[in-house]
Amino acid sequence: MESEILRHRAEELLKKKPPRQVSRLSGAEIEKLIYDIDLRQTELELQNEELRHLWAKTEVINDKYTGIYDFTPTGYFMLSHEGKIIELNLSGANMLGNDRMRLKNSRFSYFIADETKPIFNLFLGTVFSGREKESCEVVLSLNENTQMFVHLTGIAPGNGKQCLVTMIDISERKRAEEALREREERYRIITDQSPVAIEFYNPEGLLVSMNPACMELFGIFDTEEIYRLSLFNDPNIPDENKNDLRQGKNVHYQAVFDFDKVRELNTYQTSKSGKIWLDILISITKDSSNARNGYLFQIQDITERKLAEDMLQQTRDNYETFFNTIDDFLFVLDTQGNIIHTNNTVTGRLGYTREELLGKPVLMVHPPERREEAARIVGEMLNGSTAFCPVPVLTKSGVSIPVETRVSHGFWDGNPVIFGVTKDISKVQLSEEKFSKLFHINPSACGLSDMENHQYIEVNEAFYKLFGFEKNEVIGKTVMELGILPVEAIETILREADSNGNVIEAAADLRAKNGEIKHVLLSSENIFIQERKYRYTAVHDITERRKSEVSLRESEDKYRSLIQYSSDPIFSFNPDETYKFVNEAFARVFGFKPEELSGKSPHFIFSYDEAERRLGAVRQVFKSGQKGEIEVKVVPKSGNDLYFLTMLDPVKNESGEVLFVTCISKDITERKLAENEIRKLNETLEQRVAERTCQLEAANRDLAIHAGEIGQFSYIASHDLQEPLRTLTNFTQLLREEYSGKLEDEGNRYIDFISASANKMHELVKGLLEYSLLGKERVMTMVDCNQVVAEVLADMADSICVSQADITVQELPVLTGYATELRLLFQNLIDNAVKFRKKELGTEIKISAESRENEWIVKIADNGIGIDEKNREKIFILFKRMHNRNEYAGTGIGLSLCKKIVELHGGTIWVESTSGEGSTFIFSIPKR
Ligand code: ADP
């Protein structure tokens, strides 16, 4: 059909074109032309077909578009310049709540709520004035109750005569936004007013906000400071909690928050200080898509709760400790009589473990044979008809303990229970026994009287003895009836009694049966024996003590007057260095009366220095607690100086503290004067010694001169005597030769005497000469004593041979000395050793030497006749001989010579000897 229309239209068009010239066409050409036309037509028909097809497609799309246009939730409007609706889609009509046809040509602004009309007008103006898309949000006011929030987008295309406006209902979104805002507001109010400290952190862990309670808790005023804080860097949050948060776990923990430390770390600018306990709950908050959007901290200050908990725990611990330290057995029983708790005394003393007891009937701790009785009493206890049980308890090992149990009802962990307090009365029994014993053997008079009728029920032996009653006279009587207590005594005792009527050591005068007054110390007390009240009275007789106190006081008085009137000054010092007491003698020395000085300081009497010197000694005694003494000089108001030796003595209390210092002075003036005399003499003594030394030196000098003269004289005498002696000897010799046979025997004997005397004289003179010549050379050389002795022995060969002496010579020194003199020394000593031998015994002589640090010691020892003790000094004196010349020849010069030689060398010589057993001559020669 459509193709026919097209053909028709084509024919019409062809008619209008000028006719084409086809006469000169050949047949072939016409055939070709016809073919082309057919081809063209087919082509056209194909195109036509295709067009039809496209049209159909377009129709479908068009339908679709109209559907979309009408039924899309967006409202489409075409508005005129004046804001009239030219065209609109179905949704638009629906949104405006009216029929599409009726809405055309109506003003769009009519539907807009008054408050948003200015927005719409502005929007419309802008849309028409530009080519850009514009949008706004306005409220449609559809009827009195219905309002709709819409979003308008408008554009004025083409000629700008109309504009296209889309309208989207955003009421839902707006409502959601409003709801969100409201919720947030509500939430803000809640958090702001919440007593719980709340903090929000963003997903990165940075602090976003905190509520006032939080600021208050942490004492923060400057929130800027705190917003730098990252929870993952916060040192106050434990690392494991941070890890849990990272892993998406909520955390809940309690921690101590130390403001001081926090301030140190500079994490919070807080004004508070000290520590608080916090309960912290950190929850991870999530958005609607379940993604993490932050952290919510809920923090509560639980310090008070903690403290209360601690207190409670402490109370509990105290209670438990108290419970366990009580010596009594404490049981907690349930209402069936089963044990639910005990203290350590129960387990400790009964020997059960707690597990063995808990949950078991309390009857198990009673002896089997009395369980029936116990069961009955426990039953009565449970129903409250009794509170007391006398049945003993039994240890696990079977030992019975006498007890008294009292019970009371109460609650334990909220359940009704019975508390049992079981008292071990074995101690009470024991103490009653002890009391009874003590009562009877007490040396003080003791009595026990009934508090109700005051009659004695028991008194001890000492009571009978003190008051002189017979045994049957006291029991059942009162103290008044016995006449022991005179009225005055009652008054004193009552005055001493405390509020309970107890009296401790009140002094009282009691009367014995015979009327004698006894001075006593009385103690009295109320006591309970088996729940009955008694009065126990003990009386300590101090009559004797009183007597001795009196005599002591008397003797003290005597002693006091002794001191007071003693001729020696006696006084004492208080710790404050004042005189505690001074006696007459002391005060008199200074011209005072005793009462004028007591309480005064020594500064009152003495010069400052003197007072301090005396006080120094006193202080020393106070400090050391040791006795002391000091010599003092007193210049009395009249008369000569006096000297005193003052002995200071500490008087101490029981703990060794010095209470005061007593001083007794002795007059030592005479001794002092004598001492002064001696001192003066001593001072002149030195001078006198010096003078005497001078005198002695002068005498020595004279002596030396004298000695020199004697030496000279000896020399001259001995030398000059040689001459007449020699003459005498020669002429005696001539006389003997010339007159031999001419003289009678008598004459010959005389000649022999003369000759012998001359010889002796010769010997003496020779010895004397040697002696006087000693040391004359005065040249010391090195002398080998070994050689000297060898020569001496060689010279003495004859006499040694005769004596058959056995002489041993040990190593001798080579020393510096006078050679000739040393030879003489050895010669004399060896000669004597040989000479003074014992006839009957083989002679042994030992010559030896030893080297000491500064000297040589040489010994010549023999086993000869020895020397008497008394002679050991004398033998060294010139011409002193201890033997008769007939017995032992000699001059008595030898040892003097030896002594002089040794002394010449600066040494000494001495002899050690046992009479009859031998002698050892020892000399020392200093080393040079
Ligand atoms: P003399 O030998 O000439 O008598 P001395 O002066 O040598 O004189 O001796 C004095 C005295 O000492 C001797 O007379 C003798 O009594 C006593 N005496 C000396 N040496 C010894 C000795 N070795 N044993 C006993 N007596 C001695």
PDB file of N, CA, C and O in Angstrom, residues 84-109:
ATOM      1  N   LYS A  84       3.533  28.779  33.102  1.00  0.00           N
ATOM      2  CA  LYS A  84       2.380  27.929  32.882  1.00  0.00           C
ATOM      3  C   LYS A  84       2.855  26.579  32.395  1.00  0.00           C
ATOM      4  O   LYS A  84       3.820  26.465  31.659  1.00  0.00           O
ATOM      5  N   ILE A  85       2.036  25.542  32.761  1.00  0.00           N
ATOM      6  CA  ILE A  85       2.399  24.189  32.335  1.00  0.00           C
ATOM      7  C   ILE A  85       1.917  23.998  30.913  1.00  0.00           C
ATOM      8  O   ILE A  85       0.699  24.099  30.638  1.00  0.00           O
ATOM      9  N   ILE A  86       2.849  23.758  29.972  1.00  0.00           N
ATOM     10  CA  ILE A  86       2.466  23.533  28.577  1.00  0.00           C
ATOM     11  C   ILE A  86       2.282  22.045  28.369  1.00  0.00           C
ATOM     12  O   ILE A  86       1.317  21.601  27.772  1.00  0.00           O
ATOM     13  N   GLU A  87       3.203  21.310  28.834  1.00  0.00           N
ATOM     14  CA  GLU A  87       3.155  19.845  28.684  1.00  0.00           C
ATOM     15  C   GLU A  87       3.642  19.243  29.986  1.00  0.00           C
ATOM     16  O   GLU A  87       4.451  19.828  30.713  1.00  0.00           O
ATOM     17  N   LEU A  88       3.169  18.038  30.312  1.00  0.00           N
ATOM     18  CA  LEU A  88       3.661  17.341  31.512  1.00  0.00           C
ATOM     19  C   LEU A  88       3.426  15.848  31.357  1.00  0.00           C
ATOM     20  O   LEU A  88       2.571  15.434  30.559  1.00  0.00           O
ATOM     21  N   ASN A  89       4.193  15.075  32.030  1.00  0.00           N
ATOM     22  CA  ASN A  89       3.977  13.630  31.948  1.00  0.00           C
ATOM     23  C   ASN A  89       3.064  13.196  33.090  1.00  0.00           C
ATOM     24  O   ASN A  89       2.706  13.989  33.971  1.00  0.00           O
ATOM     25  N   LEU A  90       2.738  11.906  33.011  1.00  0.00           N
ATOM     26  CA  LEU A  90       1.766  11.365  33.947  1.00  0.00           C
ATOM     27  C   LEU A  90       2.254  11.469  35.391  1.00  0.00           C
ATOM     28  O   LEU A  90       1.522  11.862  36.298  1.00  0.00           O
ATOM     29  N   SER A  91       3.590  11.135  35.550  1.00  0.00           N
ATOM     30  CA  SER A  91       4.154  11.195  36.924  1.00  0.00           C
ATOM     31  C   SER A  91       4.051  12.605  37.478  1.00  0.00           C
ATOM     32  O   SER A  91       3.717  12.813  38.642  1.00  0.00           O
ATOM     33  N   GLY A  92       4.355  13.577  36.583  1.00  0.00           N
ATOM     34  CA  GLY A  92       4.276  14.963  37.009  1.00  0.00           C
ATOM     35  C   GLY A  92       2.864  15.294  37.486  1.00  0.00           C
ATOM     36  O   GLY A  92       2.677  15.913  38.531  1.00  0.00           O
ATOM     37  N   ALA A  93       1.871  14.813  36.690  1.00  0.00           N
ATOM     38  CA  ALA A  93       0.483  15.071  37.055  1.00  0.00           C
ATOM     39  C   ALA A  93       0.140  14.421  38.387  1.00  0.00           C
ATOM     40  O   ALA A  93      -0.457  15.036  39.274  1.00  0.00           O
ATOM     41  N   ASN A  94       0.627  13.181  38.511  1.00  0.00           N
ATOM     42  CA  ASN A  94       0.367  12.449  39.778  1.00  0.00           C
ATOM     43  C   ASN A  94       0.959  13.194  40.961  1.00  0.00           C
ATOM     44  O   ASN A  94       0.353  13.297  42.021  1.00  0.00           O
ATOM     45  N   MET A  95       2.205  13.670  40.737  1.00  0.00           N
ATOM     46  CA  MET A  95       2.869  14.340  41.861  1.00  0.00           C
ATOM     47  C   MET A  95       2.107  15.602  42.267  1.00  0.00           C
ATOM     48  O   MET A  95       2.027  15.947  43.440  1.00  0.00           O
ATOM     49  N   LEU A  96       1.524  16.263  41.252  1.00  0.00           N
ATOM     50  CA  LEU A  96       0.760  17.475  41.590  1.00  0.00           C
ATOM     51  C   LEU A  96      -0.651  17.128  42.033  1.00  0.00           C
ATOM     52  O   LEU A  96      -1.442  18.009  42.431  1.00  0.00           O
ATOM     53  N   GLY A  97      -0.967  15.811  41.895  1.00  0.00           N
ATOM     54  CA  GLY A  97      -2.245  15.323  42.445  1.00  0.00           C
ATOM     55  C   GLY A  97      -3.456  15.736  41.608  1.00  0.00           C
ATOM     56  O   GLY A  97      -4.518  15.966  42.163  1.00  0.00           O
ATOM     57  N   ASN A  98      -3.256  15.816  40.262  1.00  0.00           N
ATOM     58  CA  ASN A  98      -4.395  16.232  39.438  1.00  0.00           C
ATOM     59  C   ASN A  98      -4.336  15.583  38.056  1.00  0.00           C
ATOM     60  O   ASN A  98      -3.331  14.977  37.691  1.00  0.00           O
ATOM     61  N   ASP A  99      -5.387  15.750  37.288  1.00  0.00           N
ATOM     62  CA  ASP A  99      -5.468  15.187  35.959  1.00  0.00           C
ATOM     63  C   ASP A  99      -4.561  15.961  35.013  1.00  0.00           C
ATOM     64  O   ASP A  99      -4.454  17.179  35.135  1.00  0.00           O
ATOM     65  N   ARG A 100      -3.939  15.168  34.092  1.00  0.00           N
ATOM     66  CA  ARG A 100      -2.946  15.802  33.246  1.00  0.00           C
ATOM     67  C   ARG A 100      -3.575  16.923  32.409  1.00  0.00           C
ATOM     68  O   ARG A 100      -3.034  18.013  32.279  1.00  0.00           O
ATOM     69  N   MET A 101      -4.748  16.654  31.857  1.00  0.00           N
ATOM     70  CA  MET A 101      -5.375  17.600  30.956  1.00  0.00           C
ATOM     71  C   MET A 101      -5.752  18.884  31.702  1.00  0.00           C
ATOM     72  O   MET A 101      -5.613  19.981  31.176  1.00  0.00           O
ATOM     73  N   ARG A 102      -6.204  18.691  32.976  1.00  0.00           N
ATOM     74  CA  ARG A 102      -6.626  19.871  33.736  1.00  0.00           C
ATOM     75  C   ARG A 102      -5.457  20.713  34.207  1.00  0.00           C
ATOM     76  O   ARG A 102      -5.595  21.895  34.503  1.00  0.00           O
ATOM     77  N   LEU A 103      -4.332  20.053  34.256  1.00  0.00           N
ATOM     78  CA  LEU A 103      -3.157  20.802  34.742  1.00  0.00           C
ATOM     79  C   LEU A 103      -2.550  21.681  33.662  1.00  0.00           C
ATOM     80  O   LEU A 103      -1.875  22.660  33.957  1.00  0.00           O
ATOM     81  N   LYS A 104      -2.764  21.223  32.364  1.00  0.00           N
ATOM     82  CA  LYS A 104      -2.184  22.031  31.284  1.00  0.00           C
ATOM     83  C   LYS A 104      -2.736  23.439  31.379  1.00  0.00           C
ATOM     84  O   LYS A 104      -3.925  23.643  31.687  1.00  0.00           O
ATOM     85  N   ASN A 105      -1.863  24.380  31.152  1.00  0.00           N
ATOM     86  CA  ASN A 105      -2.187  25.805  31.199  1.00  0.00           C
ATOM     87  C   ASN A 105      -2.336  26.370  32.627  1.00  0.00           C
ATOM     88  O   ASN A 105      -2.568  27.573  32.775  1.00  0.00           O
ATOM     89  N   SER A 106      -2.257  25.505  33.646  1.00  0.00           N
ATOM     90  CA  SER A 106      -2.292  26.078  35.013  1.00  0.00           C
ATOM     91  C   SER A 106      -0.877  26.499  35.419  1.00  0.00           C
ATOM     92  O   SER A 106       0.113  26.015  34.887  1.00  0.00           O
ATOM     93  N   ARG A 107      -0.785  27.414  36.362  1.00  0.00           N
ATOM     94  CA  ARG A 107       0.549  27.918  36.795  1.00  0.00           C
ATOM     95  C   ARG A 107       1.214  26.921  37.749  1.00  0.00           C
ATOM     96  O   ARG A 107       0.577  26.434  38.686  1.00  0.00           O
ATOM     97  N   PHE A 108       2.446  26.657  37.442  1.00  0.00           N
ATOM     98  CA  PHE A 108       3.191  25.686  38.275  1.00  0.00           C
ATOM     99  C   PHE A 108       3.339  26.198  39.719  1.00  0.00           C
ATOM    100  O   PHE A 108       3.199  25.463  40.704  1.00  0.00           O
ATOM    101  N   SER A 109       3.582  27.507  39.840  1.00  0.00           N
ATOM    102  CA  SER A 109       3.848  28.066  41.174  1.00  0.00           C
ATOM    103  C   SER A 109       2.652  27.959  42.108  1.00  0.00           C
ATOM    104  O   SER A 109       2.785  28.086  43.323  1.00  0.00           O
TER     105      SER A 109
END
